[in-house]
Amino acid sequence: MQNLEKDLNSDPLSWKEYLTVSSLLFALFFGAGNLIFPIHLGQLSGANWVVATLGFLCTAVVLPLLSVLAISVTRSEGVYDIGKPLGPAFAVTFMVLIHFTIGPLFGTPRTASVPFTVGVEPFLPAKYDTLGLLVFSALFFGVAYYISYKESSIMDKVGKVLNPLFLLMLFAIFFVAFLSPMGHANLQAVTQPYQHNGFLNGFLEGYNTMDALAGLAFGVTVVQAVRQLGKTKPSSNAKVTAKAGVLSVAVEGLIYVVLIWLGATSLNHYKLGADGGGTFSQIMTHYFSNAGQAALAALITLTCLTTAVGLVAAFAQDFHKHFPKLSYHAWLTFICLASFLTANLGLDQIILWSTPMLMFLYPFSMVLILLSVTSPLFHRDPVVYGSVVVFTAVPALFDMLAAFPPVVSKSSFAVAMANFQQSVFPFASVGMDWVVPAVLGAVLGLVWHFLRVKNRSLQATN
């Protein structure tokens, strides 16, 4: 049996190995939403794009980095271990909700529907849209299944081949855009929500990338990849993961800044789009004419494929570990098949129904990430965890209810709950009503923890 208390490789990793792990992490994080949402944010914020970018980076870069650090600090192997201080039942429930949200219900299907909608659909006659999505998504998840089938090869295929190819293509586009900007970002129109609340709206827009949730789920895949490099000791594995995570999200943050700037400059030529996908298509056509659409199709399919591989592999690895009656390959088959079926509901429906679950899970994820990173200060005391999570639960439920499509959110019950929420919880109007309750829960939990520590020390001295 593999000895996890001693590294199989005692030598320091080379810079190439660190780059490979970082490349794998970047590829797992950077997918569908990471391309289309920043560009749309740039169009929404216009001249206020810098302020909106700062808010976006908090939830789309800082939180994913903290999720990687949470895995490192607690020496976890996945999302289950992050919730473990609250007991096995909570940990399993949290793991299942996270994996199904970024897995077969919302996140993973989006990795197929976005490249089809943005890159492939414009080439097809409208009457073939449904059939086209069916064929494309079948091929897409077939390839994701093939790449993920052998766990030990994921890092080589994604970190050494697919992601470097994607980055090369993306930076070529950026180079052309810098040589010939479409306009001055600071002179563009600003939509009403971003005129006075640019930071907060950018912060909330970062939710849509799902990266804070994905960072927790990808932990098991990254830990396994680092073990393949011989770093099997938990402390060594955590150190490599943390260093690779910092490099990965730094590059991701730089790309976000450029994409948001690109979206803002596009307003000089194009009207505000319904989503970033259509705007990205216009930008590519502007710079590369008809070839731009083909290049976009290849670019977005490539980045979505790498994320899909990470999502299906992490799902299969975690579920096989905690529900071992089914093999890794059986869970992999399930997630790929379920994601294929969900993807054929269409991109608009996926985004519409994913928002409520995101609004519910993100507060829990953020507080658990912060608790994990700071856990050495209070020895992962379950009382502190429990106090924060309980106080976060109520506003999270209100946020979820308010985020449902009108058929639910405009019902008399939902409207009454929304009015109560707005009148009772601070910052409810900007979707941050969980912050004050979470802080209150943290204060109460920490006071209880340190009082118990003090009492124990007094009893020991007596």
Coordinates of C-alpha atoms in Angstrom, one line a residue:
M1 CA 0.0 0.0 0.0
Q2 CA 1.3 3.5 -0.9
N3 CA 2.9 5.2 2.1
L4 CA 1.3 8.7 2.2
E5 CA 3.5 9.8 5.1
K6 CA 6.6 9.8 3.0
D7 CA 7.2 11.3 -0.5
L8 CA 7.9 8.7 -3.2
N9 CA 9.9 11.6 -4.8
S10 CA 12.0 13.4 -2.3
D11 CA 13.5 15.8 -4.8
P12 CA 12.1 19.3 -5.3
L13 CA 9.8 19.6 -8.4
S14 CA 11.3 21.2 -11.4
W15 CA 9.8 24.4 -12.8
K16 CA 8.4 22.4 -15.7
E17 CA 6.5 20.2 -13.3
Y18 CA 5.1 23.2 -11.5
L19 CA 4.0 24.7 -14.8
T20 CA 2.3 21.4 -15.7
V21 CA 0.3 21.3 -12.5
S22 CA -0.5 25.0 -12.9
S23 CA -1.6 24.4 -16.4
L24 CA -3.8 21.6 -15.3
L25 CA -5.4 23.8 -12.6
F26 CA -5.9 26.6 -15.1
A27 CA -7.5 24.3 -17.6
L28 CA -9.9 22.9 -15.0
F29 CA -11.0 26.4 -13.9
F30 CA -11.1 28.2 -17.2
G31 CA -14.1 27.0 -19.2
A32 CA -17.3 28.2 -20.7
G33 CA -18.4 31.0 -18.4
N34 CA -14.8 32.3 -18.0
L35 CA -14.8 33.5 -21.6
I36 CA -18.4 34.8 -22.1
F37 CA -19.2 36.4 -18.7
P38 CA -16.1 38.8 -18.5
I39 CA -16.8 40.1 -22.0
H40 CA -20.5 40.7 -21.1
L41 CA -19.4 42.4 -17.9
G42 CA -17.2 44.7 -20.0
Q43 CA -20.2 45.7 -22.1
L44 CA -22.4 46.2 -19.1
S45 CA -19.9 48.3 -17.2
G46 CA -18.5 50.4 -20.1
A47 CA -16.4 53.3 -18.8
N48 CA -16.7 51.9 -15.3
W49 CA -15.0 48.6 -16.3
V50 CA -12.1 49.0 -13.9
V51 CA -14.3 49.1 -10.8
A52 CA -16.5 46.3 -12.1
T53 CA -13.3 44.3 -12.8
L54 CA -12.1 44.6 -9.2
G55 CA -15.4 43.2 -8.0
F56 CA -15.4 40.4 -10.5
L57 CA -11.8 39.4 -9.6
C58 CA -12.9 38.9 -5.9
T59 CA -15.3 36.1 -6.7
A60 CA -13.7 34.9 -10.0
V61 CA -10.0 34.9 -8.9
V62 CA -9.5 35.5 -5.2
L63 CA -12.2 33.0 -4.1
P64 CA -11.0 30.2 -6.4
L65 CA -7.4 30.8 -5.1
L66 CA -8.8 30.6 -1.5
S67 CA -10.5 27.3 -2.4
V68 CA -7.2 25.9 -3.6
L69 CA -5.6 27.1 -0.4
A70 CA -8.4 25.6 1.6
I71 CA -7.6 22.3 0.1
S72 CA -3.9 22.8 0.9
V73 CA -4.3 24.2 4.5
T74 CA -6.7 21.4 5.6
R75 CA -4.8 18.8 3.5
S76 CA -8.1 17.7 2.0
E77 CA -8.6 15.5 -0.9
G78 CA -11.8 17.0 -2.1
V79 CA -15.0 18.8 -1.3
Y80 CA -16.1 16.2 1.2
D81 CA -13.1 17.0 3.5
I82 CA -14.0 20.7 3.5
G83 CA -17.4 20.0 5.0
K84 CA -16.2 17.2 7.3
P85 CA -15.9 19.3 10.5
L86 CA -19.7 19.5 10.4
G87 CA -20.1 15.7 10.4
P88 CA -20.2 13.0 7.7
A89 CA -23.9 13.7 6.8
F90 CA -23.3 17.4 6.1
A91 CA -20.1 16.6 4.2
V92 CA -21.7 14.1 1.9
T93 CA -24.7 16.3 1.3
F94 CA -22.5 19.3 0.5
M95 CA -20.4 17.2 -1.8
V96 CA -23.4 15.9 -3.7
L97 CA -24.9 19.4 -4.1
I98 CA -21.7 20.9 -5.3
H99 CA -20.9 18.1 -7.7
F100 CA -24.4 18.0 -9.2
T101 CA -24.5 21.8 -9.5
I102 CA -21.2 22.0 -11.4
G103 CA -21.8 18.6 -12.8
P104 CA -24.7 17.0 -14.7
L105 CA -27.4 19.6 -13.7
F106 CA -25.7 22.9 -14.8
G107 CA -22.0 23.3 -15.0
T108 CA -20.8 20.4 -17.1
P109 CA -23.7 20.5 -19.7
R110 CA -22.8 24.2 -20.2
T111 CA -19.3 23.2 -21.3
A112 CA -20.9 21.6 -24.4
S113 CA -23.8 24.0 -25.0
V114 CA -21.7 27.2 -24.9
P115 CA -19.2 26.2 -27.6
F116 CA -22.1 24.9 -29.7
T117 CA -24.2 28.1 -29.3
V118 CA -21.3 30.5 -29.8
G119 CA -19.0 28.6 -32.2
V120 CA -21.0 26.0 -34.2
E121 CA -24.6 27.1 -34.4
P122 CA -23.9 30.2 -36.6
F123 CA -22.7 27.8 -39.3
L124 CA -25.9 25.8 -39.3
P125 CA -29.3 26.5 -40.8
A126 CA -31.8 27.3 -38.1
K127 CA -33.8 24.1 -38.8
Y128 CA -30.8 22.0 -37.8
D129 CA -30.1 23.6 -34.5
T130 CA -31.6 20.8 -32.3
L131 CA -30.0 18.0 -34.3
G132 CA -26.7 19.9 -34.4
L133 CA -26.6 20.3 -30.6
L134 CA -27.5 16.6 -30.2
V135 CA -24.6 15.5 -32.4
F136 CA -22.1 18.0 -31.1
S137 CA -22.8 17.3 -27.4
A138 CA -22.6 13.5 -28.1
L139 CA -19.2 13.9 -29.7
F140 CA -18.0 16.4 -27.1
F141 CA -18.8 14.2 -24.1
G142 CA -17.5 11.2 -25.9
V143 CA -14.1 12.9 -26.2
A144 CA -14.3 14.0 -22.5
Y145 CA -15.0 10.4 -21.5
Y146 CA -12.1 9.2 -23.6
I147 CA -9.6 11.7 -22.1
S148 CA -10.8 11.1 -18.5
Y149 CA -11.0 7.3 -18.8
K150 CA -7.4 6.8 -17.6
E151 CA -6.9 8.9 -14.5
S152 CA -3.2 8.9 -14.7
S153 CA -3.1 10.5 -18.1
I154 CA -5.4 13.5 -17.4
M155 CA -2.5 15.8 -16.4
D156 CA -0.4 14.9 -19.4
K157 CA -3.3 15.4 -21.9
V158 CA -4.8 18.5 -20.4
G159 CA -1.8 20.2 -18.7
K160 CA 0.8 19.5 -21.3
V161 CA -1.2 19.6 -24.6
L162 CA -4.7 21.0 -24.6
N163 CA -4.3 24.0 -22.3
P164 CA -1.0 25.3 -23.8
L165 CA -2.7 25.1 -27.2
F166 CA -5.7 27.1 -25.9
L167 CA -3.5 29.8 -24.3
L168 CA -1.5 30.2 -27.5
M169 CA -4.7 30.8 -29.5
L170 CA -6.1 33.2 -26.9
F171 CA -3.0 35.3 -26.5
A172 CA -2.8 35.6 -30.3
I173 CA -6.2 37.1 -30.2
F174 CA -5.2 39.5 -27.4
F175 CA -2.1 40.6 -29.4
V176 CA -4.2 41.5 -32.4
A177 CA -6.7 43.4 -30.2
F178 CA -4.0 45.4 -28.5
L179 CA -2.5 46.4 -31.9
S180 CA -5.8 47.7 -33.1
P181 CA -8.3 48.5 -30.3
M182 CA -11.9 48.8 -31.3
G183 CA -12.3 51.9 -29.2
H184 CA -11.5 53.6 -25.9
A185 CA -13.0 51.6 -23.0
N186 CA -13.1 54.7 -20.7
L187 CA -15.4 56.5 -23.1
Q188 CA -18.2 53.9 -23.4
A189 CA -21.7 54.1 -22.1
V190 CA -22.5 52.5 -18.7
T191 CA -25.6 50.6 -17.9
Q192 CA -27.7 51.8 -15.0
P193 CA -26.8 49.0 -12.5
Y194 CA -23.1 49.8 -13.0
Q195 CA -23.3 53.5 -12.7
H196 CA -23.2 53.5 -8.9
N197 CA -22.8 49.8 -7.9
G198 CA -20.1 48.6 -10.3
F199 CA -18.0 46.8 -7.8
L200 CA -20.9 44.9 -6.2
N201 CA -22.5 44.0 -9.6
G202 CA -19.1 42.8 -10.8
F203 CA -18.7 40.8 -7.6
L204 CA -22.0 39.0 -8.2
E205 CA -21.2 38.5 -11.9
G206 CA -18.2 36.4 -10.8
Y207 CA -20.6 33.9 -9.2
N208 CA -21.5 32.8 -12.7
T209 CA -18.0 31.3 -13.4
M210 CA -18.7 28.7 -10.7
D211 CA -15.0 28.7 -10.0
A212 CA -15.2 28.8 -6.2
L213 CA -17.4 25.8 -6.3
A214 CA -15.2 24.1 -8.9
G215 CA -12.1 24.8 -6.9
L216 CA -13.4 22.6 -4.1
A217 CA -14.5 19.9 -6.4
F218 CA -11.3 19.8 -8.4
G219 CA -9.3 19.2 -5.3
V220 CA -9.4 15.5 -5.6
T221 CA -8.2 15.6 -9.3
V222 CA -5.3 18.0 -8.5
V223 CA -4.2 16.1 -5.4
Q224 CA -4.1 12.9 -7.5
A225 CA -2.1 14.6 -10.2
V226 CA 0.5 15.9 -7.7
R227 CA 0.8 12.4 -6.2
Q228 CA 1.7 11.1 -9.7
L229 CA 4.8 13.4 -9.4
G230 CA 5.8 11.6 -6.3
K231 CA 4.6 14.1 -3.7
T232 CA 2.5 11.6 -1.7
K233 CA 3.1 13.2 1.7
P234 CA 0.1 15.4 2.6
S235 CA 2.2 18.4 3.6
S236 CA 4.3 18.2 0.4
N237 CA 1.2 17.6 -1.7
A238 CA -0.5 20.7 -0.2
K239 CA 2.6 22.9 -0.7
V240 CA 2.8 22.0 -4.4
T241 CA -1.0 22.5 -4.9
A242 CA -0.8 25.9 -3.2
K243 CA 2.1 27.2 -5.3
A244 CA 0.6 25.9 -8.5
G245 CA -2.8 27.5 -7.5
V246 CA -1.2 30.9 -7.1
L247 CA 0.4 30.8 -10.5
S248 CA -2.7 29.5 -12.2
V249 CA -5.2 32.1 -10.9
A250 CA -2.7 34.9 -11.5
V251 CA -2.7 34.1 -15.2
E252 CA -6.5 33.7 -15.1
G253 CA -6.9 37.1 -13.5
L254 CA -4.8 38.7 -16.2
I255 CA -6.9 37.1 -18.9
Y256 CA -10.1 38.3 -17.2
V257 CA -8.9 41.9 -17.2
V258 CA -8.2 41.8 -20.9
L259 CA -11.5 40.1 -21.7
I260 CA -13.5 42.8 -19.7
W261 CA -11.5 45.5 -21.4
L262 CA -12.2 43.9 -24.8
G263 CA -15.9 43.8 -24.0
A264 CA -15.9 47.5 -23.1
T265 CA -14.1 48.5 -26.3
S266 CA -16.6 46.5 -28.4
L267 CA -19.3 49.0 -27.5
N268 CA -17.6 51.4 -30.0
H269 CA -18.8 49.1 -32.8
Y270 CA -21.6 46.9 -31.4
K271 CA -24.6 47.3 -29.3
L272 CA -25.0 45.7 -25.8
G273 CA -25.4 42.0 -26.4
A274 CA -27.7 39.6 -24.6
D275 CA -24.7 37.6 -23.5
G276 CA -20.9 37.5 -23.9
G277 CA -21.0 34.7 -26.4
G278 CA -22.7 36.7 -29.1
T279 CA -20.3 39.6 -28.4
F280 CA -17.3 37.4 -28.6
S281 CA -18.5 36.2 -32.0
Q282 CA -18.8 39.8 -33.2
I283 CA -15.3 40.6 -31.9
M284 CA -13.8 37.7 -33.7
T285 CA -15.5 38.6 -36.9
H286 CA -14.3 42.2 -36.5
Y287 CA -10.7 41.2 -36.3
F288 CA -10.6 38.0 -38.5
S289 CA -13.6 38.3 -40.8
N290 CA -15.2 34.9 -41.7
A291 CA -12.2 33.0 -40.4
G292 CA -12.9 34.5 -37.0
Q293 CA -16.0 32.4 -36.4
A294 CA -14.1 29.2 -37.1
A295 CA -11.3 30.3 -34.8
L296 CA -13.8 31.1 -32.1
A297 CA -15.4 27.7 -32.5
A298 CA -12.0 26.0 -32.0
L299 CA -11.0 28.2 -29.1
I300 CA -14.1 27.9 -27.1
T301 CA -14.5 24.2 -27.7
L302 CA -11.0 23.6 -26.6
T303 CA -11.3 25.5 -23.3
C304 CA -14.7 24.0 -22.5
L305 CA -13.4 20.5 -23.2
T306 CA -10.5 20.9 -20.7
T307 CA -13.0 22.0 -18.0
A308 CA -15.4 19.2 -18.9
V309 CA -12.6 16.7 -18.4
G310 CA -11.9 18.1 -15.0
L311 CA -15.5 18.2 -14.0
V312 CA -16.4 14.6 -15.0
A313 CA -13.2 13.2 -13.6
A314 CA -13.6 15.0 -10.3
F315 CA -17.3 13.8 -10.1
A316 CA -16.3 10.2 -10.8
Q317 CA -13.3 10.2 -8.4
D318 CA -15.3 11.7 -5.5
F319 CA -18.4 9.6 -6.0
H320 CA -16.4 6.4 -6.4
K321 CA -14.5 7.2 -3.2
H322 CA -17.7 7.8 -1.1
F323 CA -20.0 5.4 -3.0
P324 CA -17.6 2.6 -4.0
K325 CA -20.2 0.1 -5.1
L326 CA -19.9 1.7 -8.5
S327 CA -16.5 1.9 -10.1
Y328 CA -14.8 5.1 -11.3
H329 CA -15.6 4.2 -14.9
A330 CA -19.3 3.6 -14.0
W331 CA -19.6 7.0 -12.4
L332 CA -17.7 8.5 -15.3
T333 CA -20.3 7.0 -17.7
F334 CA -23.1 8.3 -15.6
I335 CA -21.8 11.9 -15.4
C336 CA -21.1 12.0 -19.2
L337 CA -24.4 10.6 -20.2
A338 CA -26.4 12.8 -17.7
S339 CA -24.5 15.9 -18.9
F340 CA -25.2 15.0 -22.5
L341 CA -28.9 14.8 -21.8
T342 CA -29.0 18.1 -19.8
A343 CA -27.0 19.9 -22.5
N344 CA -29.8 19.3 -25.0
L345 CA -32.2 21.4 -23.0
G346 CA -30.3 24.5 -24.4
L347 CA -28.0 27.1 -22.9
D348 CA -30.6 29.6 -21.9
Q349 CA -32.5 27.1 -19.8
I350 CA -29.3 25.9 -18.1
I351 CA -28.3 29.4 -17.1
L352 CA -31.8 30.4 -16.0
W353 CA -32.2 27.5 -13.6
S354 CA -28.6 27.4 -12.4
T355 CA -28.7 30.8 -10.9
P356 CA -30.9 29.9 -7.9
M357 CA -28.7 27.0 -6.9
L358 CA -25.6 29.2 -7.3
M359 CA -27.1 31.9 -5.1
F360 CA -27.8 29.2 -2.4
L361 CA -24.4 27.3 -2.6
Y362 CA -22.0 30.2 -3.0
P363 CA -22.6 31.7 0.5
F364 CA -22.0 28.2 2.0
S365 CA -18.9 27.7 -0.2
M366 CA -17.4 31.1 0.6
V367 CA -17.8 30.7 4.4
L368 CA -16.5 27.1 4.3
I369 CA -13.5 28.2 2.2
L370 CA -12.7 31.1 4.6
L371 CA -13.2 28.8 7.6
S372 CA -10.9 26.2 6.1
V373 CA -8.1 28.7 5.3
T374 CA -8.3 30.2 8.9
S375 CA -9.0 26.8 10.6
P376 CA -5.5 26.5 12.2
L377 CA -6.5 29.4 14.4
F378 CA -9.3 27.5 16.0
H379 CA -8.3 23.9 15.3
R380 CA -11.2 23.2 12.9
D381 CA -13.6 23.4 15.9
P382 CA -17.0 22.1 14.7
V383 CA -18.7 24.6 16.9
V384 CA -17.2 27.5 14.9
Y385 CA -18.1 25.8 11.6
G386 CA -21.7 25.1 12.8
S387 CA -22.3 28.6 14.1
V388 CA -21.3 30.2 10.8
V389 CA -23.1 27.7 8.6
V390 CA -26.4 27.9 10.5
F391 CA -26.4 31.7 10.4
T392 CA -25.6 31.7 6.7
A393 CA -28.4 29.2 5.8
V394 CA -31.4 31.5 6.2
P395 CA -30.2 34.4 3.9
A396 CA -28.9 31.8 1.4
L397 CA -32.4 30.2 1.2
F398 CA -33.9 33.7 0.6
D399 CA -31.4 34.4 -2.1
M400 CA -32.2 31.2 -3.8
L401 CA -35.9 31.9 -3.7
A402 CA -35.5 35.4 -5.2
A403 CA -33.2 34.1 -8.0
F404 CA -35.7 31.6 -9.4
P405 CA -37.4 32.4 -12.8
P406 CA -40.6 34.5 -12.5
V407 CA -42.8 31.5 -12.4
V408 CA -41.5 30.9 -8.9
S409 CA -40.0 34.3 -7.8
K410 CA -43.1 36.3 -8.6
S411 CA -45.5 34.0 -6.7
S412 CA -47.3 35.6 -3.7
F413 CA -45.2 33.5 -1.2
A414 CA -41.9 34.4 -2.9
V415 CA -42.8 38.1 -3.1
A416 CA -43.7 38.1 0.7
M417 CA -40.5 36.4 1.5
A418 CA -38.5 38.9 -0.6
N419 CA -40.1 41.9 1.1
F420 CA -39.2 40.3 4.5
Q421 CA -35.7 39.7 3.3
Q422 CA -35.2 43.3 2.1
S423 CA -36.5 44.7 5.4
V424 CA -34.6 42.5 7.8
F425 CA -31.2 41.6 6.3
P426 CA -28.6 44.3 5.5
F427 CA -27.2 44.4 2.0
A428 CA -30.1 42.2 0.7
S429 CA -30.6 44.6 -2.2
V430 CA -27.2 43.7 -3.6
G431 CA -27.4 39.9 -2.9
M432 CA -24.9 40.1 0.0
D433 CA -27.4 39.6 2.8
W434 CA -25.5 36.5 4.1
V435 CA -22.4 38.5 5.1
V436 CA -23.6 40.1 8.4
P437 CA -25.2 36.8 9.7
A438 CA -22.1 34.9 8.7
V439 CA -19.9 37.4 10.6
L440 CA -22.2 37.2 13.6
G441 CA -22.1 33.4 13.5
A442 CA -18.3 33.5 13.3
V443 CA -18.0 35.9 16.3
L444 CA -20.3 33.7 18.4
G445 CA -18.5 30.5 17.4
L446 CA -15.1 31.9 18.1
V447 CA -16.1 33.4 21.5
W448 CA -17.5 30.0 22.5
H449 CA -14.4 28.2 21.2
F450 CA -11.9 30.4 23.1
L451 CA -14.0 30.4 26.3
R452 CA -13.9 26.6 26.2
V453 CA -10.1 26.6 25.6
K454 CA -9.7 29.0 28.5
N455 CA -11.8 26.9 30.8
R456 CA -9.9 23.8 29.9
S457 CA -6.6 25.5 30.6
L458 CA -7.9 26.7 34.0
Q459 CA -9.0 23.2 34.9
A460 CA -5.7 21.8 33.8
T461 CA -3.8 24.2 36.1
N462 CA -6.1 23.4 39.0

